Every structure is written in C-alpha cells, then in structure tokens.
XYZ file of C-alpha atoms in Angstrom:
693
model
C 9.434 173.848 8.166
C 8.913 176.382 6.215
C 10.039 176.904 2.528
C 12.784 179.739 3.508
C 13.565 177.255 6.191
C 13.902 174.599 4.083
C 16.204 176.336 1.332
C 18.327 177.569 3.838
C 19.043 174.140 4.999
C 19.606 173.040 1.163
C 21.873 175.800 0.931
C 24.253 175.093 3.562
C 24.029 170.919 2.932
C 25.053 172.493 -0.607
C 28.028 174.545 0.645
C 29.031 171.562 3.170
C 29.527 169.260 0.386
C 31.246 171.824 -1.612
C 33.829 171.614 0.883
C 33.553 168.040 1.382
C 34.596 168.156 -2.393
C 37.244 170.297 -2.403
C 39.058 168.849 0.345
C 38.733 165.145 -0.859
C 42.859 165.442 -1.229
C 43.807 166.903 1.925
C 45.402 164.015 3.868
C 46.747 163.575 7.558
C 50.100 161.928 6.914
C 51.199 159.373 4.880
C 48.476 158.617 2.330
C 46.280 161.302 0.244
C 42.858 161.110 0.848
C 41.307 158.205 -1.955
C 39.553 159.676 -5.245
C 36.522 157.731 -6.167
C 35.975 157.450 -9.654
C 33.784 155.378 -12.150
C 35.709 151.400 -11.697
C 38.548 152.946 -9.722
C 39.734 154.332 -6.509
C 43.178 156.203 -6.312
C 45.358 157.605 -3.708
C 49.224 158.544 -3.423
C 51.336 157.177 -0.464
C 54.421 158.138 0.641
C 57.375 155.453 2.278
C 58.106 158.060 4.958
C 56.047 160.572 7.593
C 58.471 163.443 7.502
C 61.127 164.861 5.164
C 64.478 164.494 6.338
C 66.160 166.728 4.251
C 66.898 164.080 2.018
C 67.820 165.088 -1.444
C 64.316 162.604 -3.244
C 61.490 161.365 -1.281
C 59.957 157.958 -2.063
C 56.419 158.049 -3.116
C 53.142 156.113 -5.503
C 50.943 156.688 -7.174
C 48.332 153.572 -5.767
C 45.587 152.519 -8.082
C 42.611 149.888 -7.454
C 40.625 148.592 -10.264
C 37.652 147.442 -10.256
C 37.667 143.624 -11.865
C 38.024 143.135 -15.552
C 39.700 146.564 -15.634
C 43.404 147.411 -16.176
C 45.375 150.307 -16.859
C 48.730 150.148 -18.507
C 52.335 149.794 -18.405
C 55.128 152.263 -19.837
C 54.542 151.218 -24.018
C 50.863 149.693 -24.220
C 51.395 148.277 -26.757
C 48.905 147.701 -29.403
C 46.416 149.968 -27.878
C 46.462 152.366 -24.450
C 47.771 154.858 -22.627
C 50.913 155.117 -20.086
C 50.392 156.875 -16.632
C 52.110 160.474 -16.017
C 52.623 162.676 -13.070
C 53.353 166.408 -12.652
C 53.957 167.665 -9.263
C 55.032 170.813 -7.896
C 56.179 171.481 -4.250
C 55.245 174.324 -1.540
C 52.897 176.162 -4.424
C 56.770 176.273 -6.396
C 55.126 177.020 -9.997
C 57.786 175.040 -11.438
C 56.660 171.005 -12.229
C 58.623 168.549 -11.746
C 57.924 165.008 -14.217
C 59.122 162.131 -11.751
C 59.967 159.203 -13.479
C 58.081 156.240 -12.189
C 59.728 153.122 -11.561
C 57.231 150.692 -13.340
C 57.102 146.829 -12.269
C 56.769 144.292 -14.575
C 53.636 143.464 -16.510
C 51.214 141.486 -18.048
C 50.559 140.777 -21.412
C 46.854 140.800 -22.425
C 46.578 139.349 -25.901
C 42.390 140.684 -27.237
C 41.558 140.036 -30.641
C 44.518 139.852 -32.205
C 46.252 142.882 -30.170
C 48.175 142.650 -27.847
C 48.717 145.275 -24.373
C 51.507 145.151 -21.294
C 48.918 146.169 -18.592
C 48.115 145.716 -14.674
C 45.180 144.825 -12.669
C 43.537 144.193 -9.240
C 45.865 146.630 -6.818
C 48.466 148.566 -8.835
C 51.415 150.072 -7.286
C 53.433 152.916 -9.211
C 56.730 154.110 -7.771
C 58.003 157.084 -7.987
C 61.137 158.895 -6.569
C 60.896 162.928 -6.345
C 63.766 164.534 -6.653
C 63.435 167.131 -3.615
C 65.416 170.574 -4.533
C 67.956 171.949 -1.915
C 65.832 175.039 -0.945
C 63.032 172.637 -0.060
C 65.279 169.996 1.946
C 64.815 171.388 5.292
C 61.759 172.382 4.980
C 57.683 171.580 5.659
C 56.444 170.328 2.077
C 53.690 170.316 0.187
C 53.220 168.481 -2.854
C 50.517 168.809 -5.857
C 50.465 166.018 -7.614
C 48.148 165.576 -11.030
C 48.333 161.954 -12.147
C 46.107 161.059 -15.687
C 45.517 156.956 -16.277
C 44.004 155.414 -18.661
C 41.204 152.248 -17.487
C 40.224 149.584 -19.894
C 37.822 146.826 -20.095
C 34.966 146.993 -22.896
C 35.430 150.348 -22.980
C 37.938 152.806 -22.651
C 38.258 155.737 -19.816
C 41.129 158.189 -19.642
C 41.121 159.548 -15.467
C 42.640 162.348 -13.983
C 43.102 163.118 -10.623
C 44.448 165.697 -8.273
C 46.028 165.091 -4.476
C 48.062 166.308 -2.156
C 50.326 165.099 0.079
C 52.162 167.049 3.548
C 55.706 165.424 4.324
C 56.754 167.515 7.765
C 60.045 168.295 8.490
C 61.228 165.895 11.185
C 62.604 162.096 11.107
C 62.140 159.532 8.741
C 60.174 156.957 9.800
C 59.387 154.113 7.496
C 55.433 153.923 7.536
C 52.828 151.609 6.983
C 52.865 152.008 2.697
C 56.560 151.454 2.632
C 55.993 147.739 2.455
C 53.522 147.805 -0.842
C 55.763 150.515 -2.124
C 58.890 148.421 -1.039
C 57.147 144.990 -2.811
C 56.550 146.624 -6.062
C 59.676 148.061 -6.595
C 61.284 144.561 -5.531
C 58.869 143.566 -8.947
C 61.022 145.724 -11.237
C 63.042 144.190 -13.711
C 66.604 143.024 -12.644
C 69.910 144.714 -14.191
C 71.190 141.830 -16.967
C 74.594 141.165 -15.835
C 75.612 139.391 -19.098
C 75.992 141.644 -22.687
C 73.557 141.412 -25.159
C 73.916 142.767 -28.696
C 70.540 143.382 -31.236
C 71.964 143.133 -34.804
C 70.089 146.149 -37.146
C 67.948 143.650 -38.729
C 66.303 142.833 -35.118
C 68.431 139.220 -34.189
C 68.499 139.866 -30.109
C 71.955 137.853 -28.901
C 74.138 137.255 -26.812
C 77.374 134.897 -26.070
C 76.361 131.333 -24.179
C 79.698 132.056 -21.791
C 77.243 131.239 -18.474
C 74.189 128.761 -17.088
C 71.635 131.187 -17.549
C 70.278 130.237 -20.577
C 70.580 126.788 -20.293
C 67.266 126.195 -18.678
C 65.096 128.464 -21.175
C 61.835 127.213 -22.605
C 60.750 129.989 -23.728
C 62.061 133.796 -24.420
C 60.000 137.525 -25.601
C 61.002 140.761 -25.313
C 58.993 143.879 -24.672
C 60.169 147.492 -25.608
C 60.512 150.472 -23.408
C 59.431 152.171 -26.849
C 56.201 152.037 -28.456
C 55.664 151.563 -31.974
C 59.304 149.434 -32.027
C 57.919 146.174 -33.310
C 55.098 144.309 -34.571
C 53.221 142.456 -31.558
C 50.570 140.855 -33.194
C 54.264 138.457 -34.607
C 55.774 136.008 -32.866
C 58.900 136.578 -31.534
C 61.543 133.701 -32.640
C 63.504 131.796 -29.934
C 66.362 129.717 -30.238
C 69.683 128.582 -28.355
C 72.261 126.691 -29.180
C 76.026 125.922 -27.525
C 77.572 129.292 -28.656
C 74.739 131.379 -28.942
C 71.278 132.950 -27.725
C 68.694 134.667 -30.266
C 65.215 136.001 -30.042
C 64.346 137.539 -33.513
C 62.185 140.380 -33.223
C 59.888 141.565 -36.141
C 60.157 144.994 -36.494
C 57.638 147.224 -37.766
C 60.490 149.308 -39.360
C 62.073 147.750 -42.595
C 65.070 150.485 -42.112
C 67.723 149.000 -39.932
C 67.633 149.961 -36.537
C 70.287 153.118 -36.378
C 69.979 153.157 -32.317
C 70.275 150.783 -29.260
C 66.887 149.878 -27.485
C 65.749 149.180 -24.092
C 63.081 146.801 -22.227
C 62.379 143.781 -20.376
C 63.632 140.536 -21.567
C 61.413 137.307 -20.088
C 62.811 134.075 -20.016
C 60.941 130.770 -18.690
C 62.348 127.559 -17.445
C 61.074 124.194 -18.233
C 59.288 124.864 -14.605
C 57.221 127.142 -16.313
C 58.392 129.974 -13.818
C 59.298 133.353 -16.091
C 61.972 135.481 -15.368
C 62.652 139.179 -16.364
C 65.352 141.076 -16.658
C 65.917 144.620 -17.815
C 68.680 145.241 -20.694
C 69.705 147.277 -22.491
C 71.421 146.055 -26.418
C 73.784 147.835 -28.207
C 73.902 147.220 -32.077
C 76.146 144.920 -33.063
C 76.283 142.601 -35.677
C 76.325 139.038 -35.250
C 79.484 136.575 -36.197
C 77.975 134.506 -39.383
C 81.111 131.717 -39.175
C 81.653 129.489 -36.740
C 85.436 128.353 -38.281
C 85.799 132.361 -38.873
C 84.832 133.029 -35.409
C 86.873 130.317 -34.105
C 90.363 132.059 -36.038
C 89.181 135.238 -34.859
C 89.388 133.780 -30.673
C 93.072 132.415 -31.609
C 94.201 135.132 -33.680
C 93.445 137.338 -30.466
C 94.724 134.102 -28.199
C 98.127 134.854 -29.821
C 98.336 138.176 -29.860
C 97.449 137.822 -26.046
C 100.060 135.661 -25.446
C 102.469 137.559 -27.523
C 101.638 140.696 -25.069
C 102.279 138.257 -22.480
C 106.349 138.751 -23.362
C 105.988 142.158 -21.997
C 103.686 142.002 -18.837
C 105.058 141.856 -16.107
C 104.589 138.722 -14.199
C 106.423 137.308 -16.398
C 109.283 139.437 -16.554
C 111.796 137.048 -14.241
C 111.218 134.342 -16.550
C 111.837 136.256 -19.841
C 115.293 137.242 -17.873
C 116.188 133.221 -17.470
C 115.757 133.525 -21.412
C 117.200 136.563 -21.979
C 120.369 134.529 -20.937
C 120.213 131.848 -22.517
C 119.681 133.649 -25.553
C 123.169 135.352 -24.944
C 124.616 132.114 -25.157
C 123.039 132.014 -29.068
C 125.393 134.114 -30.350
C 128.245 131.609 -31.684
C 126.366 128.562 -31.696
C 125.781 127.012 -34.838
C 122.807 126.950 -36.776
C 121.307 123.641 -35.928
C 121.987 124.548 -31.666
C 119.959 128.285 -31.896
C 117.180 126.243 -34.081
C 117.262 123.285 -31.661
C 117.273 125.970 -28.584
C 114.476 127.926 -29.165
C 111.768 125.040 -30.299
C 113.004 122.882 -26.726
C 111.931 126.195 -25.458
C 109.035 126.636 -27.489
C 107.977 122.904 -26.719
C 107.986 123.678 -23.093
C 105.576 126.059 -23.402
C 102.911 124.235 -26.042
C 103.452 121.301 -23.477
C 102.321 123.507 -20.445
C 99.229 125.431 -22.592
C 98.032 121.348 -23.650
C 98.125 120.360 -19.778
C 96.156 123.244 -19.088
C 93.515 122.570 -21.419
C 93.358 119.323 -21.167
C 92.494 120.098 -17.504
C 90.001 122.749 -18.095
C 88.485 119.911 -20.442
C 88.566 117.224 -18.072
C 87.625 118.860 -14.956
C 84.629 120.129 -16.991
C 83.928 116.968 -18.432
C 82.926 116.181 -14.415
C 81.151 119.100 -14.620
C 83.096 121.524 -12.264
C 84.270 124.740 -13.177
C 87.404 126.398 -12.796
C 88.724 129.466 -13.540
C 91.823 131.282 -15.092
C 94.695 131.580 -12.893
C 93.268 129.500 -10.357
C 96.270 127.970 -9.123
C 96.721 131.543 -7.129
C 94.378 131.178 -5.442
C 96.189 128.146 -3.958
C 98.603 129.285 -0.749
C 100.649 125.748 -0.985
C 101.116 126.770 -5.569
C 101.864 130.194 -4.051
C 104.537 128.866 -1.322
C 106.130 126.440 -3.595
C 106.518 128.681 -6.710
C 108.417 130.756 -4.248
C 110.770 128.117 -2.979
C 111.001 127.410 -7.164
C 112.165 130.842 -8.406
C 114.228 130.548 -4.156
C 116.639 127.655 -6.206
C 116.809 128.922 -9.602
C 117.903 132.692 -7.944
C 120.605 130.290 -5.577
C 121.522 128.980 -8.881
C 122.407 131.872 -11.326
C 124.125 133.627 -8.016
C 126.328 130.387 -8.376
C 125.496 129.041 -4.750
C 124.961 125.600 -6.661
C 125.259 124.004 -9.914
C 122.512 121.659 -11.468
C 123.856 119.057 -13.183
C 121.695 116.045 -15.369
C 124.091 113.658 -15.411
C 121.031 111.818 -16.479
C 122.045 113.352 -19.933
C 125.453 113.184 -21.611
C 127.587 115.948 -21.321
C 126.295 117.554 -24.442
C 123.691 120.465 -25.134
C 121.445 118.050 -23.659
C 121.280 119.310 -20.802
C 121.002 123.005 -22.161
C 118.000 121.764 -24.225
C 116.454 120.292 -20.823
C 116.874 123.586 -19.252
C 115.364 125.463 -22.516
C 112.159 123.047 -21.915
C 111.730 123.694 -18.780
C 112.261 127.355 -18.715
C 109.033 127.409 -21.461
C 107.054 125.527 -18.260
C 107.868 127.854 -15.659
C 106.923 130.783 -17.560
C 103.534 129.188 -18.625
C 103.337 128.553 -14.513
C 103.831 132.693 -13.739
C 102.350 133.545 -16.871
C 98.980 132.301 -15.684
C 97.412 134.967 -13.699
C 97.672 138.040 -16.113
C 95.806 138.871 -18.553
C 97.048 140.477 -21.341
C 95.120 142.801 -23.370
C 93.457 140.176 -26.228
C 93.618 137.626 -23.852
C 90.179 138.373 -22.139
C 87.778 137.002 -24.516
C 90.013 134.524 -25.633
C 89.783 132.880 -22.273
C 86.406 132.739 -21.485
C 86.048 130.569 -24.805
C 88.044 128.530 -24.199
C 87.031 127.636 -21.039
C 82.867 127.493 -22.014
C 83.757 126.208 -25.139
C 83.833 122.580 -27.117
C 87.360 120.530 -26.173
C 88.242 121.112 -29.769
C 88.117 124.855 -29.584
C 89.707 124.798 -26.307
C 92.532 123.042 -27.429
C 93.299 125.248 -30.043
C 93.038 128.505 -27.983
C 95.732 127.403 -25.974
C 97.739 126.409 -28.507
C 97.389 130.125 -30.205
C 98.137 131.386 -27.123
C 100.991 129.443 -26.453
C 102.356 130.179 -29.645
C 102.134 133.700 -29.447
C 104.391 133.657 -26.068
C 107.247 131.886 -27.579
C 107.053 133.374 -31.152
C 110.034 136.550 -30.600
C 111.431 133.278 -29.736
C 110.686 131.171 -32.878
C 111.528 133.931 -35.201
C 115.292 133.259 -34.668
C 114.049 129.759 -35.844
C 112.060 130.923 -39.330
C 114.649 134.456 -39.600
C 118.565 133.066 -39.030
C 119.482 136.582 -40.199
C 118.333 137.847 -36.175
C 120.768 135.732 -34.748
C 123.507 137.983 -35.487
C 122.352 140.967 -33.344
C 122.886 138.291 -30.693
C 125.961 139.734 -28.678
C 128.725 137.421 -28.667
C 129.985 135.687 -25.951
C 132.071 137.069 -22.989
C 133.173 137.806 -18.924
C 129.757 139.952 -19.370
C 127.400 136.829 -19.612
C 128.589 135.267 -16.271
C 127.982 138.868 -14.175
C 124.273 139.286 -16.639
C 124.033 135.286 -15.164
C 124.088 137.032 -11.534
C 122.136 140.042 -11.657
C 119.597 138.049 -13.456
C 119.019 136.540 -10.393
C 117.545 139.871 -8.185
C 114.245 140.352 -10.716
C 113.681 136.286 -9.367
C 114.260 137.555 -5.962
C 112.533 140.281 -6.660
C 109.234 137.802 -7.569
C 109.933 135.781 -4.664
C 109.390 139.075 -2.459
C 106.093 139.831 -4.417
C 105.247 136.180 -4.090
C 105.459 136.449 0.003
C 103.187 139.632 0.252
C 100.675 137.920 -2.153
C 100.991 135.208 0.908
C 100.486 137.760 2.871
C 97.362 139.655 1.611
C 95.506 136.118 2.365
C 95.752 136.475 6.283
C 97.405 133.192 6.884
C 100.105 134.014 9.490
C 101.394 130.492 9.504
C 101.812 130.691 5.767
C 104.051 133.695 6.077
C 105.830 131.630 8.930
C 106.200 128.495 5.883
C 107.158 130.116 3.232
C 110.030 132.171 5.058
C 111.074 129.685 6.913
C 111.282 127.325 3.929
C 113.562 130.089 1.555
C 116.136 129.689 5.395
C 116.058 125.881 4.666
C 116.625 126.154 1.104
C 119.176 128.618 1.119
C 121.786 126.467 3.286
C 120.367 123.128 1.092
C 121.932 125.319 -1.666
C 124.811 125.821 0.751
C 125.616 122.565 1.433
C 124.862 120.887 -2.355
C 127.381 124.007 -3.090
C 129.859 122.480 -1.030
C 129.822 119.176 -1.831
C 129.879 120.226 -5.324
C 133.489 121.929 -4.770
C 134.789 119.441 -2.155
C 133.643 116.553 -4.576
C 136.389 117.783 -7.499
C 138.785 117.737 -4.336
C 138.609 114.524 -3.170
C 135.466 115.171 -0.551
C 135.419 112.288 1.841
C 132.226 109.901 0.980
C 131.285 110.566 4.727
C 130.464 114.450 4.350
C 128.883 113.146 0.545
C 125.995 110.878 2.257
C 125.738 113.157 5.599
C 125.087 116.077 3.103
C 122.797 113.721 0.667
C 120.360 112.680 3.822
C 120.258 116.777 5.206
C 118.737 117.651 1.480
C 116.280 114.733 1.661
C 115.294 115.401 5.041
C 114.851 119.670 3.564
C 113.109 118.067 1.283
C 110.744 115.891 3.612
C 110.562 118.897 6.158
C 109.548 121.151 3.196
C 106.823 118.995 2.499
C 105.707 118.440 5.893
C 105.376 121.946 6.429
C 102.970 123.001 3.517
C 101.031 119.902 5.036
C 100.802 120.964 8.139
C 100.031 124.772 6.706
C 97.070 123.565 4.954
C 96.215 121.660 8.487
C 96.090 124.668 10.423
C 95.371 128.253 7.804
C 92.582 129.756 8.908
C 90.994 133.133 6.529
C 90.259 135.921 8.055
C 87.203 138.026 6.669
C 88.266 140.691 5.248
C 88.348 144.173 6.873
C 86.275 146.879 4.808
C 87.691 150.267 3.284
C 86.092 153.642 4.221
C 86.912 154.690 0.617
C 85.271 152.186 -0.889
C 82.714 149.247 -0.914
C 83.302 145.874 -0.898
C 81.428 144.054 -3.796
C 78.823 141.776 -3.867
C 75.924 141.336 -7.089
C 73.596 142.539 -4.282
C 75.494 145.367 -3.519
C 75.608 146.232 -7.665
C 72.148 145.708 -8.262
C 70.651 147.593 -5.499
C 72.822 150.554 -7.091
C 71.670 150.461 -10.046
C 68.095 150.560 -9.098
C 68.630 153.873 -6.988
C 69.999 155.286 -10.409
C 73.622 155.986 -8.941
C 76.755 155.577 -10.783
C 79.202 152.507 -10.222
C 82.754 151.839 -10.507
C 83.835 147.818 -10.449
C 86.908 146.990 -9.893
C 87.645 143.307 -9.809
C 91.103 142.837 -8.970
C 93.757 140.384 -7.104
C 96.385 140.657 -4.865
C 98.730 138.111 -7.080
C 97.875 139.562 -10.082
C 100.483 142.195 -11.034
C 98.518 144.037 -14.085
C 95.748 144.571 -11.563
C 98.307 146.138 -8.903
C 100.292 148.395 -11.506
C 96.367 149.741 -13.353
C 95.287 150.594 -9.211
C 99.024 152.438 -8.885
C 99.119 154.115 -11.693
C 95.024 154.924 -12.377
C 92.694 153.972 -9.566
C 94.510 155.555 -6.838
C 95.559 158.226 -8.710
C 94.080 161.664 -7.048
C 92.502 162.760 -10.250
C 91.063 159.592 -10.757
C 89.976 159.616 -6.821
C 88.781 163.250 -6.780
C 86.464 162.770 -10.609
C 84.519 160.281 -8.746
C 84.099 161.799 -5.448
C 82.762 165.174 -7.475
C 80.631 163.460 -10.051
C 79.386 160.635 -7.226
C 79.983 157.365 -8.298
C 80.420 154.662 -5.917
C 83.721 152.777 -6.358
C 83.347 148.828 -5.873
C 86.415 146.594 -5.396
C 85.482 142.242 -5.859
C 89.052 141.168 -4.409
C 89.925 137.882 -6.291
C 92.671 136.836 -4.273
C 91.162 134.037 -2.578
C 88.543 131.822 -5.192
C 84.901 133.590 -4.625
C 81.721 131.645 -6.392
C 79.924 135.366 -7.010
C 83.020 137.106 -8.365
C 83.482 134.124 -10.697
C 79.799 134.343 -11.707
C 80.331 138.060 -12.476
C 83.128 137.700 -14.938
C 81.705 134.966 -16.906
C 78.597 137.721 -17.239
C 80.795 139.541 -18.676
C 82.564 136.971 -20.692
C 86.249 136.968 -18.742
C 87.441 134.805 -16.948
C 90.274 136.347 -14.823
C 91.057 139.609 -13.783
C 90.898 142.543 -14.146
C 88.085 143.828 -15.197
C 86.500 147.135 -14.972
C 82.742 148.231 -15.378
C 81.590 151.064 -15.428
C 77.670 151.629 -14.949
C 75.787 155.185 -15.394
C 73.223 156.040 -13.005
C 71.017 155.340 -16.436
C 72.124 153.809 -19.400
C 74.639 150.518 -20.000
C 77.329 149.613 -18.491
C 81.142 150.261 -19.991
C 83.808 147.751 -19.712
C 87.392 149.512 -19.578
C 90.507 148.059 -20.902
C 93.094 146.275 -19.252
C 95.576 148.433 -19.127
C 94.546 151.826 -17.502
C 95.945 155.275 -17.066
C 93.892 158.220 -15.349
C 92.866 160.304 -18.548
C 91.805 156.490 -19.889
C 89.336 155.948 -16.948
C 87.632 159.771 -16.991
C 87.612 159.703 -21.121
C 85.452 156.240 -20.915
C 83.285 157.430 -18.297
C 82.467 160.502 -19.729
C 81.609 159.241 -23.525
C 79.261 156.818 -21.933
C 77.896 160.125 -19.790
C 77.694 162.064 -23.192
C-alpha cells in the first residue's frame, strides 16, 4: 500500500474513533452507554423506557468500582466529596439540580479518620421533576455527573450522559429493580420523637420497645463539619430515656435542628437504620421534677375533663346533687363532695392497678380500651338508660341495706364518681396525652400517682366547696325547680344512649344493635314493673303481684346477660370500606408517602371519642380545611381506632400517646408536627403554614 493510501486509511480510522468517542453517551432505551474511566465505569439508568405525561421520572447514576476503590455519601466524613448531578431537558439552558436519594453508607475507619462510603456497584437514585411544558413530549436528557473515587489515591471523575425517554405509556424497565433495591436501602423515617440538646445530647423518651434490644448506636449527620468523627459517640439507655452523646466540633451551642441517620445495633449484631430530624430541646434534669410535671399535667387534664362532651351527662347528675346542698349543713356538704371524690379516686386507683397488673403479665393495654368492646358499650348504654328512667320517676331506687338517713345519698355520690370515670375514659383532654402515655409506660409508683392526680383534677371543682365553704352560699335554695331539673337532666343521659347506640352501629355488628335496642325495651318494661310494684306496695299490694314482679325482674336480668353472651358468640366484624376522600392508615402507607416526599395529615380517631368527632365536624370536615388540603396536595390519612388495632397502638406510642385524638402533619421535607387535641379550621391551617415556613 502506498504512503498516500496508508495516510487515507489512518485518516478515516481517526475520524471513526472520534465519532465513536463523541457518541458513547447515546442510548437506545433505558440505559445510557457506559463511560469507562480508570478504576470505574458508569451509566445513567431509568426506571421506565418512556415518558407518560408524569410530573417526575425516576433515574439513577450507576457506578461500578474496582475492588479496593470507593466513593462517598452526602456527608463524606473527614475526607472525600459527594456526587452531584446537573440535568438539562431537550437542550433547555435551564439547569436542574436533582436531589440524590442516598442509600445507607458504610463507615470506613482509616488512619484515624472516619469516612462514609460506597463500594462495589453503587446505585444513586434521583427523581427528575419534569416541567409541565415537557410532560407530553419526547424527552432528551443531558446529564452531567461528578464524583470522587478513592483507594490509596483519590481521583475526581466527571462524565456526561444523554438518555432519551420517548413519549409513550410507562412500562417498568429491568433497571427499575436495581433502582428500587437502592431506594429500599434508604433509611426509613423514625416515627418517634427524638431531640437534641444544645450541647449535643441526642435523646428521646423510651416509650416503646424500639430501644429495648439496642446494644450500640451511632449517628451519621447529613451536614459536614458538625461532629468530631475521631471521637466516640457515647450511648446509654435507662428505663425512661435513650441518650447518645455527640462530640460537637464547635464549642458554641447548637442553634438549629439537624438531620441524619441513626444506626441502632441489636444484640444479634443486626443494624437498623433510621432517618431522623431531631429538634433542639433540653433534656429533663430531675426525675422528681419530671414526676411533678406529669402529675400537674394529669391534674390539669382531669380538670378539663369536666368540660369535655363525653362527661357532660354525668356532670349533669352531679349538678343535680349539688343543687340539694344549698340548705344542708356544713357536715353534709363536706361529706357529699368527699363521697363523690372518693368514688373518682377509687376508680382511678382500680384503673392504675389494672394497668400495672397487665403490664406485669407482659400485656399491653391502652387508654379507653374498654370502649373497643361492644359488650362494654351495650352495658354502659343500658346503665345510663336505667339512670335516665330513674330521673324520670319511672321507679325509685332505695338502698334498703342503709339506714333511712343521708347514707344513701352519700352512696349515690360515690357511685356517681365511679360512673364519671367510667364515661370519661375514652376522652383525652388537653394536657392528658403526655400524662397518660407516661402512666402506661412508667414504673408502678409513677403510674399510680399520675392517675391519682388525674382523679383529683376531675373532682377539683367539687373539692373547692369543701375547702372554700363560702362558695356554698352561691348554691341555689331547694324548691319545686329541683324536681323539674331532675327530670330535665334525664334527657342528656338519653342523648348519651343514642350516641352509644351509634358507636355500636359503627362496629358494623347488626346483632349488637339488635341486642342493645331489645335490651332497652326489656329494661323499660322492668322499670315500669318495678315502679308499679313500689306504688302498689304503699297501697297494700298483694304478695302474689310482688312475687311475680320480682321473679320477672330476675328473669329480665338473666335474659340481658344471655343476650350479651349470645352476641359475643355470633358477632363478626365487617371490613372497613375505604372512603375515596382519604387514605386508610397503615405504617407502610405513611412511610411510602414520606419516601415520595408527599405532604401527609394523619388523623387518629375513633367513633367512641366525642372529642374526635367534634374536631372532625368543626375543623377537619370544614370546607376551608379540605380545600386547603387539596390546593397544597396534602394526603389526608385516617386511622380508625374504634376497633383495637395493634398498628395504630404502636403509632400512638411512637408519639408518646396512649389514646386518641392524635393529629400529625408530615411536610414533604422536614420534621412532623403534632397538632393540639382541640382543633379549629384556622388552627389546623396555621400549624401547617408554620411547618412549611
């Protein structure tokens, strides 16, 4: 071959190599051509082959490293540099900087330095938000990526890729499996309130089993230069607190919250990773002070229970009792109020002993648990119905085993106190949530004192009459109005019966509804029979009628008990039908929404919780709030605790609660916010805006 011919061959070979070199990034589908550089190869992969008019696409930077080489996490540690991406769409000059969804890194200790790294095959997913003008078009993406790889030496890598996503119906590519596997390796958001003190102590209340089996823990901050990587993070745990001491680099106190990954290593050597956003909050310094604050909170919550709708019927009964004190002597007033207080404190003592005993046996129980039992609801409805009939003078209750003095009135006050606690337990007033959660997860002594504090709060308005005698001067004098008031107060109790029937209906058990209504008819007949017996007794009634009525009453009670037993044998619960306006709660749903960076409002409610129903009617069902949720793309999630649900119980405990209502707002990015237990439309919107700002 002549020299000229050889030169021509060389020329065309050179041109061919240049063309190939410039086109190494063109792809035919779901993966770009691979970039081969020293010690690494890389490409861009897509979870789908096509663009189907969506607001974002899921892609990933795929890196394969030679053995012994590694690249870095968002916070590289003492040395290194994280990967970064720049994207332009369809040759647009506007550059998009997508956020990498970082999987959990490894810790590398080397020569006294700590780094957070990835090695082997690394998949770094990212969501690319597509401008609206490009959503129905073919997409041509130009992606510039930079990252650092290190072994004995470090080499910065820069590469450019192009990938085409033609318009078409989305179908999942094979690479989607790799991307999803990497996304699954992201740390899950921790549904547990954690805090950090200004001097770097990461801590939280030990209110659930999350920390029970923890042997060691460490924190990996997302922000560089926050902690001294060379120093050990000291971990300790006690029955009340989890604590991890972080060695801060700066001597200045922390002035803003931080984010990162909390690693918890159990005794089996398994490591659990959680994404956390602790806020700055000082840790309680004194157990005695903490107990005092919890008892005070329980006391205030008990006081406010007097104004909660669920206790109104019983308070009405107590108001009737108080109306009789106007012309009584000081000793009678004193004993009447103390009898009512004794009934309340006896009930709370019994509740505390039940909780302590069940916890000692290894069982978990929650506040208001009895309202998740249909049998309890039916019996309570019948009891209130009997009291209402008594107030309407259908019959008279005489405590014949007491002398015909004031003793029966004191017993009535005592039983009214017990009934007040029985009806109040599904309610969670302001200040009560934290106190109840602490009581159900603390030592026996603390549990007892917290419940006693709650009982004193519930009875406090009446104790004032004991300790401030001058207040009795404001009580009205007795008269014929008392008889009218007594009969009038029967109707709030009948309304309570209607509410309880509705709650029973919410359990989706037709046999339960039939049982409660048929029982009310039998009770009404028994009350009429007893009233007639009492009336005729005073008018020389025959012994035959008295015996027949007594036997009939006994048979009614036996029949009522048999109805409850039969209902428990045949009852069956229906599955809840999902309302299209909201999502049914599950931890998996909430966690997936957080992974997708969707704003979420969680409403933990129950049909037997009147506070929940009032909040729903006044605030959450309000058109202003619903429109606000729709405009700001907030997913509304409802957890219905009408029936006992272990998953909801665990969720409540993660936020330090043992009862409903509980309202949580999760922003698309950032820490969740716990809303107050009493809501208004403006209060809901204001809390969400405060989080967003």
